[in-house]
GROMACS .gro file of C-alpha atoms in nm:
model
  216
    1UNK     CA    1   0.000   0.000   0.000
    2UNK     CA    2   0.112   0.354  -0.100
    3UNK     CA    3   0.126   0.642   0.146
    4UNK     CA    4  -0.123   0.814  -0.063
    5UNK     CA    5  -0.373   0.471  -0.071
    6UNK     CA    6  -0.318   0.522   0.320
    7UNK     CA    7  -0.428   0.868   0.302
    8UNK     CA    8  -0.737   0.778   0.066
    9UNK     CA    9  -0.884   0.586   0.316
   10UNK     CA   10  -1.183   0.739   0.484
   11UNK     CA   11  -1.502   0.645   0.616
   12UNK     CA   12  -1.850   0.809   0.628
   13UNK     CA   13  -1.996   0.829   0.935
   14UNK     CA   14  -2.390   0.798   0.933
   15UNK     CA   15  -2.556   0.599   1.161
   16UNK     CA   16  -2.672   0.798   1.446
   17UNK     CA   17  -2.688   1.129   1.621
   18UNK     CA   18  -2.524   1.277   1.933
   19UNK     CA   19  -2.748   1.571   2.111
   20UNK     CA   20  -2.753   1.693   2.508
   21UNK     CA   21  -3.115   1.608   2.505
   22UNK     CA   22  -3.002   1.212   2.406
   23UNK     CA   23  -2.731   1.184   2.740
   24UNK     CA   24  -2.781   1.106   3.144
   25UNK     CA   25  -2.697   1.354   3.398
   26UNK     CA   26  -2.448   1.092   3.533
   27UNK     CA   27  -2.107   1.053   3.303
   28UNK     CA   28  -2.062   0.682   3.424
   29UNK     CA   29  -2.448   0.622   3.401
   30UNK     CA   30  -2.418   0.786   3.055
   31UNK     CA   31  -2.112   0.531   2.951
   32UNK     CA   32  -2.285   0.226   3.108
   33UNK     CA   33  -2.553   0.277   2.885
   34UNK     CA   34  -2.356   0.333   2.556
   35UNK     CA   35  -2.105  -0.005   2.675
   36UNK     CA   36  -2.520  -0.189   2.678
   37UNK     CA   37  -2.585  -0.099   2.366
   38UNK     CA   38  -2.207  -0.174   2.253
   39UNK     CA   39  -2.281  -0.557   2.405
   40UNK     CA   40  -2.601  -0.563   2.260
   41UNK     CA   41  -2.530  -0.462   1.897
   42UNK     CA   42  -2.232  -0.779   1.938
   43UNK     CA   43  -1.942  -0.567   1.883
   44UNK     CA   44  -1.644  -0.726   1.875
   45UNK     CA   45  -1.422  -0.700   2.239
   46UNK     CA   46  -1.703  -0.441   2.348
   47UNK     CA   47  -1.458  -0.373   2.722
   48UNK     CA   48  -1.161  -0.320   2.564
   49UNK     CA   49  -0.994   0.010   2.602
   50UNK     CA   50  -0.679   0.160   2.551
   51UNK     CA   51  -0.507   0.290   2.868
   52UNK     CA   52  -0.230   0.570   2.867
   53UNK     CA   53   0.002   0.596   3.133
   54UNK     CA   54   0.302   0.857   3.162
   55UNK     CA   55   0.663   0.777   3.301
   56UNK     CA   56   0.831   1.006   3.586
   57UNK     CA   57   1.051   1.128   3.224
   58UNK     CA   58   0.723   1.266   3.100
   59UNK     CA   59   0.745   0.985   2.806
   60UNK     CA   60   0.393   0.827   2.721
   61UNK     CA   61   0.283   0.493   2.707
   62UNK     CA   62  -0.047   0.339   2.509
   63UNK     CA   63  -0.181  -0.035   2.576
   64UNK     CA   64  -0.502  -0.242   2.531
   65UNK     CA   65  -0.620  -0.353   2.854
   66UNK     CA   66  -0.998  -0.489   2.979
   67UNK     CA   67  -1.252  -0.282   3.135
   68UNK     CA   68  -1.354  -0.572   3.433
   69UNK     CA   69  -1.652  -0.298   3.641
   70UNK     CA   70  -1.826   0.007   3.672
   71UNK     CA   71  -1.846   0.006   4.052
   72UNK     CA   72  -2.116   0.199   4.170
   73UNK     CA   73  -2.108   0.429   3.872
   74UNK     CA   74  -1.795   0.565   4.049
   75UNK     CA   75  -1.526   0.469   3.818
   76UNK     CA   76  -1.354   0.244   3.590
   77UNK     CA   77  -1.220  -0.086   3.719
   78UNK     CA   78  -0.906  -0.255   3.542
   79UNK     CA   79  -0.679  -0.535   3.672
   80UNK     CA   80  -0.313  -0.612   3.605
   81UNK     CA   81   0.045  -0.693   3.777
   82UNK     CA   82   0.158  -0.395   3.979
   83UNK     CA   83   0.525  -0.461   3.902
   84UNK     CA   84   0.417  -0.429   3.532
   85UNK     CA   85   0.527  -0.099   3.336
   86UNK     CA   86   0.203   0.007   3.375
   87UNK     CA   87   0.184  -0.036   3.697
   88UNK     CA   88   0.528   0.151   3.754
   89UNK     CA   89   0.391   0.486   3.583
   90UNK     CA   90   0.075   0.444   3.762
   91UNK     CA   91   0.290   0.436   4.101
   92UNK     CA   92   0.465   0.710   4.015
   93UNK     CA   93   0.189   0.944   3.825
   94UNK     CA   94  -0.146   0.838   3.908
   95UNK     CA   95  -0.357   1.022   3.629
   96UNK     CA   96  -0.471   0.822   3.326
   97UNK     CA   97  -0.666   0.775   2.997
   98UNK     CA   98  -0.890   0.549   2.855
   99UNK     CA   99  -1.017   0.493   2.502
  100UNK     CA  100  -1.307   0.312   2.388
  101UNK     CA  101  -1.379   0.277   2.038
  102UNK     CA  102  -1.671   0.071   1.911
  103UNK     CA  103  -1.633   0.130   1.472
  104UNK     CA  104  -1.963  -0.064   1.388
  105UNK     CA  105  -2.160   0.223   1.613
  106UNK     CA  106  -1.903   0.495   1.497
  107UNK     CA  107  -1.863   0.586   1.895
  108UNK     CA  108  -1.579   0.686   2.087
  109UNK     CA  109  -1.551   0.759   2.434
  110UNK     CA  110  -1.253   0.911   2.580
  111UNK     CA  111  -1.187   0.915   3.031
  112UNK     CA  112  -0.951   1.117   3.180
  113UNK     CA  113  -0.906   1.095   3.610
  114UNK     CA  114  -0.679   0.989   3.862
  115UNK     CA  115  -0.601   0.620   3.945
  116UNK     CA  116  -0.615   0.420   4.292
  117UNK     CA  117  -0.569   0.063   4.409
  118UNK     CA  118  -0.886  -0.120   4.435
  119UNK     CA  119  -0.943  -0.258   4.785
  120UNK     CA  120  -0.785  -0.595   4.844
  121UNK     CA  121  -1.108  -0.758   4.881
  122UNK     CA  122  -1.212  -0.657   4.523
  123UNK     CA  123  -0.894  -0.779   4.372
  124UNK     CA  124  -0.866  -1.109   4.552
  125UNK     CA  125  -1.224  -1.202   4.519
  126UNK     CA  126  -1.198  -1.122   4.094
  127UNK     CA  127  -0.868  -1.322   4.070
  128UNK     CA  128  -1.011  -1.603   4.208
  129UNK     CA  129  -1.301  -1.616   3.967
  130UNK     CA  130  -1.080  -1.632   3.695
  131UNK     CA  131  -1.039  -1.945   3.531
  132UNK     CA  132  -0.741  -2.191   3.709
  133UNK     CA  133  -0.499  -2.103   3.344
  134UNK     CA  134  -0.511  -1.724   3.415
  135UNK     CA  135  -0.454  -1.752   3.779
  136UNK     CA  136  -0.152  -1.984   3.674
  137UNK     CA  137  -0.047  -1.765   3.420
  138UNK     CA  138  -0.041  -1.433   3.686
  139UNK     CA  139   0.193  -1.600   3.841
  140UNK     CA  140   0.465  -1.745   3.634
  141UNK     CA  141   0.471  -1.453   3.449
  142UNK     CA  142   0.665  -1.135   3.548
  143UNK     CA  143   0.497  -0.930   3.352
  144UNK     CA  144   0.676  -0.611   3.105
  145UNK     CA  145   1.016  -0.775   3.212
  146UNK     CA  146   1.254  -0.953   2.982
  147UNK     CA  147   1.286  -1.322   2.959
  148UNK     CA  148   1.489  -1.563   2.761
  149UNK     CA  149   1.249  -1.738   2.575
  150UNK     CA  150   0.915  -1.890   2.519
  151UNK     CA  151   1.016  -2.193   2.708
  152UNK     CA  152   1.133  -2.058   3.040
  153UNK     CA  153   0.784  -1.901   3.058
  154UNK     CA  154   0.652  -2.274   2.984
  155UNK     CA  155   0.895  -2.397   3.239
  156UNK     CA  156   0.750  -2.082   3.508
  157UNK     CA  157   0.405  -2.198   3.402
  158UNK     CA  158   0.390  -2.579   3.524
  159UNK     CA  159   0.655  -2.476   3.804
  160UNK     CA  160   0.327  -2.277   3.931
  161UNK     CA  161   0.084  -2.563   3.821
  162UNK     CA  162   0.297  -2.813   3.993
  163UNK     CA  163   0.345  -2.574   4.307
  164UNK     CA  164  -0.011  -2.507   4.336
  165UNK     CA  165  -0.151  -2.856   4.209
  166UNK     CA  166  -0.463  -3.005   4.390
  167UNK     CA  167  -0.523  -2.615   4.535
  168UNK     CA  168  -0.827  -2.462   4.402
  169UNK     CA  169  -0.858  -2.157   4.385
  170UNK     CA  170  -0.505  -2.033   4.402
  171UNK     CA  171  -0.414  -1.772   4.641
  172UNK     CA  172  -0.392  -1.396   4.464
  173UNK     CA  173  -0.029  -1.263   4.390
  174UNK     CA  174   0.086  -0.938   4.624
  175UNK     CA  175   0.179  -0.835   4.296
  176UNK     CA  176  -0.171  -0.832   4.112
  177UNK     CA  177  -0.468  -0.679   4.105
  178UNK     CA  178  -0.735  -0.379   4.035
  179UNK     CA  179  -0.688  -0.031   3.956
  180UNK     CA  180  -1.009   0.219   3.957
  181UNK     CA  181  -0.997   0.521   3.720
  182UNK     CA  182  -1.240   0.809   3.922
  183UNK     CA  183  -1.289   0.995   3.592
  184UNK     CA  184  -1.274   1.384   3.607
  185UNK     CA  185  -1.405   1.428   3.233
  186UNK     CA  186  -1.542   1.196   2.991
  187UNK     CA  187  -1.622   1.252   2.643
  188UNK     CA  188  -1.837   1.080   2.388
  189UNK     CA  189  -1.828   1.095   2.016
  190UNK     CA  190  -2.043   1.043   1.740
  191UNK     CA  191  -1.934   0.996   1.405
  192UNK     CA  192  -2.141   1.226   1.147
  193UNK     CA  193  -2.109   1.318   0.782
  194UNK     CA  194  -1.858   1.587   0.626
  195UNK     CA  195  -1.640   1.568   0.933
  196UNK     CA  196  -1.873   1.734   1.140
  197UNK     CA  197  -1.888   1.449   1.446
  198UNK     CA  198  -2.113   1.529   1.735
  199UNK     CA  199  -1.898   1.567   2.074
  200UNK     CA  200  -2.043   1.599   2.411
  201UNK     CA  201  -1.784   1.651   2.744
  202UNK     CA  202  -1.866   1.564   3.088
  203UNK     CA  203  -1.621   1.765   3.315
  204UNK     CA  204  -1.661   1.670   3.672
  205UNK     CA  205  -1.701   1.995   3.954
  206UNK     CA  206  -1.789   2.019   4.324
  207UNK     CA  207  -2.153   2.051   4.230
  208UNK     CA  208  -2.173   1.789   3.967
  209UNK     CA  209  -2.142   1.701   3.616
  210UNK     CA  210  -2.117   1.988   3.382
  211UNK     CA  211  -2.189   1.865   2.958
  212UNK     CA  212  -2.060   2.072   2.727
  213UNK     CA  213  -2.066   2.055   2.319
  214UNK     CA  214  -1.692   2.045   2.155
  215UNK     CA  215  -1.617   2.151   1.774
  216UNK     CA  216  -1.507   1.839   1.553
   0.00000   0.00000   0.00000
């Protein structure tokens, strides 16, 4: 493919329409409802989302994570090893981004807030409902950090399987678990014709959510 084939490609967005009378009063009420009709309409990996993280350098860093709850409407809950890069920057800069985007509803929604440990509780009780090969697999492998080869994390994996075997479930790792995202402005786009995408902002103050209507 050329650069200018590259450049040629464009879609038109149609489908649907974006206005402050269509949204809830609630930002996280207002993105439960979009994720519903994101499940609903079968989209492919509806929870995934793209977290952004920053180094103490300043130097970004992008990566596809899971969205696993929407406790309370409070925030967005994610779950990972805290010795992981990501879990470096977030130990060192707790503010974040998320992106969801969901092509066959030409919808975006992009979450900006600060980051916290989810209780203990929360992360031990979600580990253990994962199935026995994940739980295995949190904890032969040391996540972002270089390793030899494929084999040695084989080797790490039935280490753990034999370590653990006859245990069900397995205990959760010091080093895993949950992060919540308390989002301090969300914002939700609609694809439209000509360019001229709908955009609605949710900025978070002392009295409440304030929606606002960006330019495309």
């Amino acid at each position: 493919m050329t650069d200018q084939q590259l450049a040629d490609l464009r879609q038109t967005y149609s489908r649907q329409t974006l206005t402050e009378a269509d949204v809830q009063a609630e930002a996280v009420v207002q993105f439960r409802a979009w994720l519903e009709e994101a499940i609903a309409a079968r989209v492919e990996e509806p929870s995934a989302m793209t977290l952004a993280t920053v180094n103490e350098a300043g130097q970004p860093a992008a990566r596809v994570v899971l969205l696993k709850g929407l406790p309370q409407d409070e925030g967005f809950l994610f779950f990972t090893n805290y010795e992981s890069r990501k879990g470096q920057e977030l130990a060192s800069s707790p503010l974040a981004a998320l992106t969801f985007f969901w092509p066959a509803l030409e919808r975006q929604v992009r979450v900006e807030g600060r980051v916290e440990k989810a209780p203990e509780t929360v992360s031990t009780e979600y580990f253990q409902s994962r199935p026995r090969s994940s739980q295995i697999g949190a904890w032969a492998s040391p996540q972002s950090q270089p390793i030899r080869t494929r084999e040695e994390l084989e080797e790490r994996e039935q280490d753990v399987a034999t370590r653990f075997a006859g245990q069900e479930p397995l205990p959760r790792p010091d080093n895993w678990g949950g992060y919540l995202l308390r989002p301090q402005r969300i914002e939700f786009w609609q694809g439209r014709p000509s360019r001229l995408h709908d955009r609605l902002v949710y900025e978070r103050h002392p009295e409440g959510w304030k929606v606002s209507r960006l330019a495309p």
